[in-house]
mmCIF file of C-alpha atoms and ligand atoms in Angstrom:
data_model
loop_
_atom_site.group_PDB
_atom_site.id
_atom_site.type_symbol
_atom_site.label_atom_id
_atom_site.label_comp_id
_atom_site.label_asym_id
_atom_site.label_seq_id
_atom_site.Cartn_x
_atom_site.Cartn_y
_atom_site.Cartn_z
ATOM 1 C CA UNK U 1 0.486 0.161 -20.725
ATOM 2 C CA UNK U 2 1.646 -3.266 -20.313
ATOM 3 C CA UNK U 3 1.446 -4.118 -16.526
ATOM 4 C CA UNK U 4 4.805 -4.805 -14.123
ATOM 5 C CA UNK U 5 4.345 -7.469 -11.502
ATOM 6 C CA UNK U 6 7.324 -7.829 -9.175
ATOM 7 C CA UNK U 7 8.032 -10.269 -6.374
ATOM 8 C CA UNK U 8 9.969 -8.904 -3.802
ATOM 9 C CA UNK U 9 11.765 -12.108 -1.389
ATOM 10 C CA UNK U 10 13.476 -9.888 0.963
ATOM 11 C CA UNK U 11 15.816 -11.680 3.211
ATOM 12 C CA UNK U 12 13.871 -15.434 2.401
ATOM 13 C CA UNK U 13 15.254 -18.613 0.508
ATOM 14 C CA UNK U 14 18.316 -20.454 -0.414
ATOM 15 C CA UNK U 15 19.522 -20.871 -3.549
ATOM 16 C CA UNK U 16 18.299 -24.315 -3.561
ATOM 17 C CA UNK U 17 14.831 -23.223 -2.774
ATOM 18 C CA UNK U 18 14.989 -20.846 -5.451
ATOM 19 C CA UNK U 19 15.376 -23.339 -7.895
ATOM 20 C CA UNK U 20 12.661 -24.669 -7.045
ATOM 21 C CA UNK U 21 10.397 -22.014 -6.757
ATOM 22 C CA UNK U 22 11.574 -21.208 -10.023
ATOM 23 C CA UNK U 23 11.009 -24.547 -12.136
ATOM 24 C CA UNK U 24 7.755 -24.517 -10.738
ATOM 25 C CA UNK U 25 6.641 -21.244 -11.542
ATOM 26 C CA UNK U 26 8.029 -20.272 -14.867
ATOM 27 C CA UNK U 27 6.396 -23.240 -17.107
ATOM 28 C CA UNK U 28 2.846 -22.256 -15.574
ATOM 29 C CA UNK U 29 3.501 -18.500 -16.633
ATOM 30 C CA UNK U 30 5.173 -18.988 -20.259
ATOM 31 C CA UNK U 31 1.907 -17.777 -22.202
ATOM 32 C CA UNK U 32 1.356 -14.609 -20.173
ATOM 33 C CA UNK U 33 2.526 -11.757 -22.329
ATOM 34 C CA UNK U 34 1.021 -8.766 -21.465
ATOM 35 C CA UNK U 35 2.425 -8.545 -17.887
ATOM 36 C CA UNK U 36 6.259 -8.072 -17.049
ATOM 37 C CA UNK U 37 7.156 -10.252 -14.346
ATOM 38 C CA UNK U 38 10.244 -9.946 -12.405
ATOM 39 C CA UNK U 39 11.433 -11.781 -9.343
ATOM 40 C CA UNK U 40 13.794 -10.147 -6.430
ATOM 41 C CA UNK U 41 15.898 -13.346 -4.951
ATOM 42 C CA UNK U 42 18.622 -12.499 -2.040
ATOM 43 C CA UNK U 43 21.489 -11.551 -3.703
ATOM 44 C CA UNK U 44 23.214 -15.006 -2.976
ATOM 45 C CA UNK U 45 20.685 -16.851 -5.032
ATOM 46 C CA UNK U 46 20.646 -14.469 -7.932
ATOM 47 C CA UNK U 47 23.012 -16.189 -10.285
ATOM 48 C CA UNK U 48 21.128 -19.519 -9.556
ATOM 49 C CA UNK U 49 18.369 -17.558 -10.433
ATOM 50 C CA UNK U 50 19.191 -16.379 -13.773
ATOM 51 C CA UNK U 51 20.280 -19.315 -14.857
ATOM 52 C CA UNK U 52 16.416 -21.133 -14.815
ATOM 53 C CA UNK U 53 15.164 -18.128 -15.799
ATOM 54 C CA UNK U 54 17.770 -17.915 -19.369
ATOM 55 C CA UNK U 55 14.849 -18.303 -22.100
ATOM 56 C CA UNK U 56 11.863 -17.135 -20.185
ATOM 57 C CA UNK U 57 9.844 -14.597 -19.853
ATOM 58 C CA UNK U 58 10.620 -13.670 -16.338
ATOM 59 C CA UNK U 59 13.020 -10.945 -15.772
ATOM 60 C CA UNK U 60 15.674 -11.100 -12.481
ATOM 61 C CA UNK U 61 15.652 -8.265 -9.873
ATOM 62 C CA UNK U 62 18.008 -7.104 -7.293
ATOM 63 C CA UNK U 63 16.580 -5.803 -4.000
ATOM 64 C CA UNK U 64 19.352 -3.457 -3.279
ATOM 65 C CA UNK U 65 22.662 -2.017 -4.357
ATOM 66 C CA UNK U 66 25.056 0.325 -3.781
ATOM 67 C CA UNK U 67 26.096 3.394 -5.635
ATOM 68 C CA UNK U 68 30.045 3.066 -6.068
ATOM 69 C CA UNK U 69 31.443 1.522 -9.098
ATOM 70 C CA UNK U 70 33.654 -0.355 -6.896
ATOM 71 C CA UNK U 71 36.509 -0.223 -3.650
ATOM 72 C CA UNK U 72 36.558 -0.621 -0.545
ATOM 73 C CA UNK U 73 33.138 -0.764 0.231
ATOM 74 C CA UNK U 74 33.073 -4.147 2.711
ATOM 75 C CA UNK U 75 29.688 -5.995 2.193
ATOM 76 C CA UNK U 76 28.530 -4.086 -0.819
ATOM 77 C CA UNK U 77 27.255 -4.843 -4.215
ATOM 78 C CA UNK U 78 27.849 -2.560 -7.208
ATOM 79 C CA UNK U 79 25.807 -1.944 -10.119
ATOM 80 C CA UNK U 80 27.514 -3.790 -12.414
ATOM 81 C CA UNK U 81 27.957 -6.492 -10.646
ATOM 82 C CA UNK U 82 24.359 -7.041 -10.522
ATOM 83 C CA UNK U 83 24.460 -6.763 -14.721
ATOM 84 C CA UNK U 84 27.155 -9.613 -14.363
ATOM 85 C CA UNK U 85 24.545 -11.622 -12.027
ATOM 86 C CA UNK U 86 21.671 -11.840 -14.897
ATOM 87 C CA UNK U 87 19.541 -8.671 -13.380
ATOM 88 C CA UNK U 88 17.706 -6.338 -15.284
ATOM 89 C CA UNK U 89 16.123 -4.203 -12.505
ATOM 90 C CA UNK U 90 16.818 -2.567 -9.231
ATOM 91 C CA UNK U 91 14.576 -2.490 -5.973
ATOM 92 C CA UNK U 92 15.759 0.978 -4.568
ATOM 93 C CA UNK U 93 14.348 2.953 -1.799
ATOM 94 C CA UNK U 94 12.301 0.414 0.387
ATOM 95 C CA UNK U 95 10.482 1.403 3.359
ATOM 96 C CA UNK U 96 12.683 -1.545 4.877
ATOM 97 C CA UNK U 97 15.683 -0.047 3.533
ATOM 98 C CA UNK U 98 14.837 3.139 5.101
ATOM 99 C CA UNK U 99 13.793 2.097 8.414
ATOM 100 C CA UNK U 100 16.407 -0.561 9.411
ATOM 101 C CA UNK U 101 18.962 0.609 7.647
ATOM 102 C CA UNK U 102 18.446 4.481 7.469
ATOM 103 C CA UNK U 103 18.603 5.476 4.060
ATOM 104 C CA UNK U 104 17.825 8.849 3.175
ATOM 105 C CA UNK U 105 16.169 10.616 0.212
ATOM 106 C CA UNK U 106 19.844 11.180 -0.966
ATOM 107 C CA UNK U 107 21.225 7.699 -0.737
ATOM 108 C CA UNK U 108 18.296 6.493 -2.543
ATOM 109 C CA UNK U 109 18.498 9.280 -5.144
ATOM 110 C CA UNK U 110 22.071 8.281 -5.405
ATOM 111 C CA UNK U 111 21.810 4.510 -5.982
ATOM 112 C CA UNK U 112 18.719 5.514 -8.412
ATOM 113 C CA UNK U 113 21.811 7.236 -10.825
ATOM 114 C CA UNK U 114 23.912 4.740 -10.419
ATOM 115 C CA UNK U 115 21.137 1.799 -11.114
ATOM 116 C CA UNK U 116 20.316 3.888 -14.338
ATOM 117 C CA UNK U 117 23.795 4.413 -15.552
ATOM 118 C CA UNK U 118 24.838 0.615 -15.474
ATOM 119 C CA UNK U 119 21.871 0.270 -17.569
ATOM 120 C CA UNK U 120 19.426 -1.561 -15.490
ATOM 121 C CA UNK U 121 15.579 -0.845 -14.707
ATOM 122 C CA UNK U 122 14.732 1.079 -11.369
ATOM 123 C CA UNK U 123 11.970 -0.096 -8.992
ATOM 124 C CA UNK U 124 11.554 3.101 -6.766
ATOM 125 C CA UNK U 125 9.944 2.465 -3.375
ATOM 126 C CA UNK U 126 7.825 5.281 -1.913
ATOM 127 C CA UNK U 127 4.912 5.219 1.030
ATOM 128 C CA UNK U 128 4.441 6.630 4.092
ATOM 129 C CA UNK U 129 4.041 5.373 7.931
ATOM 130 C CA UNK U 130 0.866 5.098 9.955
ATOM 131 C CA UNK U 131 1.423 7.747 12.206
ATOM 132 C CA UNK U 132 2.079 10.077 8.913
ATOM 133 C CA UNK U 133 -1.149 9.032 7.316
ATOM 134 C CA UNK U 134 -3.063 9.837 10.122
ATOM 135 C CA UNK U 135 -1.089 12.972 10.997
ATOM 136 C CA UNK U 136 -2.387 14.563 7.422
ATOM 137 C CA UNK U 137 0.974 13.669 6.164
ATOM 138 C CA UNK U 138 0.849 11.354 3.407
ATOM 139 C CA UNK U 139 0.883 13.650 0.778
ATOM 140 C CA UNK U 140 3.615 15.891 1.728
ATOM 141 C CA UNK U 141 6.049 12.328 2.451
ATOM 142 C CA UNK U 142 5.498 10.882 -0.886
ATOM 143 C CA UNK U 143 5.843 14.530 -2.576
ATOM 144 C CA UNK U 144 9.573 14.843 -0.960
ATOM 145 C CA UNK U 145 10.249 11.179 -1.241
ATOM 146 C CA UNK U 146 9.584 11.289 -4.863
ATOM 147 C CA UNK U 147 11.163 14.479 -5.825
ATOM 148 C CA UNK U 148 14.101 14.057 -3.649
ATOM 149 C CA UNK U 149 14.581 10.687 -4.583
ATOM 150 C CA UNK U 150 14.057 11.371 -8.476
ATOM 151 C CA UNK U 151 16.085 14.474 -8.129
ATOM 152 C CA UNK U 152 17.912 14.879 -11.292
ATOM 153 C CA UNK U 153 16.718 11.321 -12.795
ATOM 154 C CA UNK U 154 15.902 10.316 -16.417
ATOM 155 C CA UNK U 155 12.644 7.936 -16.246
ATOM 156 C CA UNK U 156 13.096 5.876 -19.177
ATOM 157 C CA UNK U 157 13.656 2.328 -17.308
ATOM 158 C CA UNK U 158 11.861 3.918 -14.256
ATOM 159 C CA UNK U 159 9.258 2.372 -12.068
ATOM 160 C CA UNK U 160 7.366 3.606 -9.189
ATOM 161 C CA UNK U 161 5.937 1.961 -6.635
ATOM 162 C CA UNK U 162 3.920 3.168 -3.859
ATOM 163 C CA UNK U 163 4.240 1.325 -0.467
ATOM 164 C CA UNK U 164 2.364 2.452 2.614
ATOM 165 C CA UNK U 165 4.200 0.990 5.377
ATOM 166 C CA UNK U 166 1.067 0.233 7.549
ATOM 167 C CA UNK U 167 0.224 -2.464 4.403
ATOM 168 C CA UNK U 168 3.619 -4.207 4.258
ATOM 169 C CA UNK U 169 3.299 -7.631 6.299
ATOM 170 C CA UNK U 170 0.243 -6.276 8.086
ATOM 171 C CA UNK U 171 -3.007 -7.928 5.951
ATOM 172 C CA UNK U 172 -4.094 -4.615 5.831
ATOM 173 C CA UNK U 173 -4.558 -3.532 2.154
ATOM 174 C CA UNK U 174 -5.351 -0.301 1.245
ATOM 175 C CA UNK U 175 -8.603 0.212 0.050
ATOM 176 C CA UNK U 176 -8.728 0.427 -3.742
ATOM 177 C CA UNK U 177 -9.984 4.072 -2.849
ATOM 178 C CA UNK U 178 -6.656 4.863 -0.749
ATOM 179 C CA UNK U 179 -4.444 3.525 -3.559
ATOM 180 C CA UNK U 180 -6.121 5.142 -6.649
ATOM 181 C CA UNK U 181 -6.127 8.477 -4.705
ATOM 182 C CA UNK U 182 -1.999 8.394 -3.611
ATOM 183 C CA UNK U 183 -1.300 6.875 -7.111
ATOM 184 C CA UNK U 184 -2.775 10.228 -8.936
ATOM 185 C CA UNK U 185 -1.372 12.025 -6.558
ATOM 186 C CA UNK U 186 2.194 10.425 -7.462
ATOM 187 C CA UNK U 187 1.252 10.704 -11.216
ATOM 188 C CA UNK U 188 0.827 14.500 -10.835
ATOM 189 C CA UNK U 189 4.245 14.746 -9.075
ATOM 190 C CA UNK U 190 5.822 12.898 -11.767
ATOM 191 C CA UNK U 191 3.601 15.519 -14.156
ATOM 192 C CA UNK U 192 5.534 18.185 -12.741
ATOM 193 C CA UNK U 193 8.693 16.402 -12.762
ATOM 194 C CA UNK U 194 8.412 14.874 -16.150
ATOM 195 C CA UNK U 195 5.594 16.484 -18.277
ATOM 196 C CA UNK U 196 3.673 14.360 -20.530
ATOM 197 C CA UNK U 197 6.120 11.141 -19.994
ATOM 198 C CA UNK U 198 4.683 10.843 -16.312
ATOM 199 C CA UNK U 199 1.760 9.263 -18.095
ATOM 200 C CA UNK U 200 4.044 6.195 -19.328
ATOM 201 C CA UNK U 201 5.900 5.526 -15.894
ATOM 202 C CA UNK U 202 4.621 2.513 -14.133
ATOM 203 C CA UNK U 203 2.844 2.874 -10.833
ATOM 204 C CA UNK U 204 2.916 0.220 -8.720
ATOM 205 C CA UNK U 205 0.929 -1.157 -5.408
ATOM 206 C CA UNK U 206 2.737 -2.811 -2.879
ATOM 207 C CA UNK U 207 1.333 -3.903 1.133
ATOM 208 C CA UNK U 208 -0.171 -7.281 1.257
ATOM 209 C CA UNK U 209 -1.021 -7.815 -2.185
ATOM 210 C CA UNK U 210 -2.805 -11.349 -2.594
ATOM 211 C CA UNK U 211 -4.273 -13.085 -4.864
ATOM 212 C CA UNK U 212 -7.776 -12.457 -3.362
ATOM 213 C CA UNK U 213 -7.374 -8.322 -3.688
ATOM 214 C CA UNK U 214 -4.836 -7.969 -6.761
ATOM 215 C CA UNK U 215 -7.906 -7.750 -9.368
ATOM 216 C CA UNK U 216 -9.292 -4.926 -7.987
ATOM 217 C CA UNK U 217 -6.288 -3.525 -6.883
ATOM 218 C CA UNK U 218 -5.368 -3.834 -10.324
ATOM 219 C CA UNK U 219 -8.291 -1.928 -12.220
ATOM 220 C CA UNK U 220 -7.491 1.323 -10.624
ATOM 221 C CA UNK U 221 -6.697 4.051 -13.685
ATOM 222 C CA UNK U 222 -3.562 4.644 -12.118
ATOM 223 C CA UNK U 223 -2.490 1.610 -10.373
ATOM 224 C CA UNK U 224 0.181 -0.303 -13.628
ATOM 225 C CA UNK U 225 1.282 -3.101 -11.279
ATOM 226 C CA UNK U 226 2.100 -4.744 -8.118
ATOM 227 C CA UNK U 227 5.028 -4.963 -5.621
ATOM 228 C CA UNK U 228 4.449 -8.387 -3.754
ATOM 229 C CA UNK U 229 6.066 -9.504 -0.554
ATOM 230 C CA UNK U 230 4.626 -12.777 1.439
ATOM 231 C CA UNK U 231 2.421 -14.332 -1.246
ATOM 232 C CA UNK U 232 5.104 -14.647 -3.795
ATOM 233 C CA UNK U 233 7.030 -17.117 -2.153
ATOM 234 C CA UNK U 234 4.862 -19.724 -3.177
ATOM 235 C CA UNK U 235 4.197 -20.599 -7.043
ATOM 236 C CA UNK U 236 0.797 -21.267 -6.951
ATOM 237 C CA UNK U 237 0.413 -17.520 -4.654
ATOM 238 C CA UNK U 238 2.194 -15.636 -7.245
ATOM 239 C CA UNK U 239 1.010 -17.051 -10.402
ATOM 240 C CA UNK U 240 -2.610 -16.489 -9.312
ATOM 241 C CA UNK U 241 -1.379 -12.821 -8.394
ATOM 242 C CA UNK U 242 0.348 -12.501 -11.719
ATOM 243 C CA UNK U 243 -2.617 -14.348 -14.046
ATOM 244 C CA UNK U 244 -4.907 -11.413 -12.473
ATOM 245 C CA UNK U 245 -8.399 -10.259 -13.846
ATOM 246 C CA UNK U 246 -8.928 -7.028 -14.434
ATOM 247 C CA UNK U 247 -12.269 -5.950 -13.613
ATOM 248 C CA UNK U 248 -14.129 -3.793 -15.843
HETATM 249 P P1 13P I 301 3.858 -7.791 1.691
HETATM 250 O O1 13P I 301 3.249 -8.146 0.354
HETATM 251 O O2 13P I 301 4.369 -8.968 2.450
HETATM 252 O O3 13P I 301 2.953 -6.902 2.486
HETATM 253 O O4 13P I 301 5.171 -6.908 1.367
HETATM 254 C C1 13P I 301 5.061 -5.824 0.527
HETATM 255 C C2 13P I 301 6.418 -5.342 0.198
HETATM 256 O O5 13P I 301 7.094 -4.742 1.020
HETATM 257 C C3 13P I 301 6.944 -5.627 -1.148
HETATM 258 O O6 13P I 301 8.115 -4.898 -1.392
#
């Protein structure tokens, strides 16, 4: 399974530093073919975006959308606008997302259809909170977050990625142990949801990623890829992260 590395800005650079970011990063990662690599810009700095990307082998992102074709939805983005804007994937459903702006299993399941029915890739966001994981309740959150959120979804163009949010921003990774466990665990969800095509959706890791952890991060059975916040904002961070090794 080809591997799916995805840098995820959130609410960091201008369009100028985008450029930027971008002219520097794409020639050192033109011979790397057996990763997808996709970048998540603010939405303001997405057309910029595609443009230095047009002829590379770096694929745009969006790191949120909303579900309506379009109306009078002040301050919103539709799918197909992002199409228009040079993307070819979808962040939906992160822990951010969720917490600060209090989306539920059913928005996210909701934006998932309408991601997939403009014809774009979906990066689903799942993971639960400290105080879950050490009430005993990790597996029961990512269980409804995943079949809530993939209620009723087809998974060709789907990605998962699995997010504890005591990782994101914190320096604390989770143990390669942690993330191969929760990642079969996902897998068999996705088994039940899916059958034998669980076994070609992408699984990602996300929760400070770096270059220092991403190669054994990365030789997990079930871990396909990362989701990669703070050290992709610098080139020489996120090509190291995307040129990983994986350990035998
Ligand atoms: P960090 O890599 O900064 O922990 O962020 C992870 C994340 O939330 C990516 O979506």
């Amino acid at each position: 399974m080809k591997y799916f590395i995805a840098a995820n800005w959130k609410m960091n650079k201008t369009i100028g530093e985008t450029r930027d970011f971008l002219k520097s990063f794409i020639p050192m990662v033109k011979e790397l073919r057996d990763v997808d690599i996709v970048v998540a810009p603010p939405f303001t700095a997405l057309s910029a975006a595609a443009e230095e990307m047009k002829g590379s082998n770096v694929l745009l992102s969006s790191q949120d959308v909303f579900w309506e074709e379009k109306g009078a939805y002040t301050g919103e983005v539709a799918p197909a606008m992002l199409v228009d804007a040079g993307c070819r994937h979808v962040i939906v459903g992160h822990s951010e997302r969720r917490q600060y702006f209090h989306e539920d299993d059913q928005v996210v399941n909701k934006k998932i259809k309408a991601v997939l029915k403009a014809g774009l890739g979906v990066i689903f966001c799942c993971g639960e909170s400290l105080e879950e994981r050490e009430g005993g309740k990790t597996f029961d959150v990512i269980r409804r977050e995943v079949e809530q959120g993939l209620a009723g979804v087809d998974p060709d163009n789907l990605v998962v990625a699995y997010e504890p949010i005591w990782a994101i921003g914190t320096g604390k990774t989770a143990t390669v142990d942690q993330a191969q466990e929760v990642h079969a665990f996902i897998r068999n969800v996705l088994s039940g949801l899916y059958g034998s095509r669980a076994g070609e959706i992408r699984i990602l890791y996300g929760g400070s990623v770096t270059p220092e952890n991403v190669d054994s991060l990365m030789a997990c059975k079930d871990v396909n890829g990362a989701l990669v916040g703070g050290a992709s904002l610098k080139p020489e961070s996120f090509v190291k992260i995307v040129s990983f090794k994986k350990e035998s």
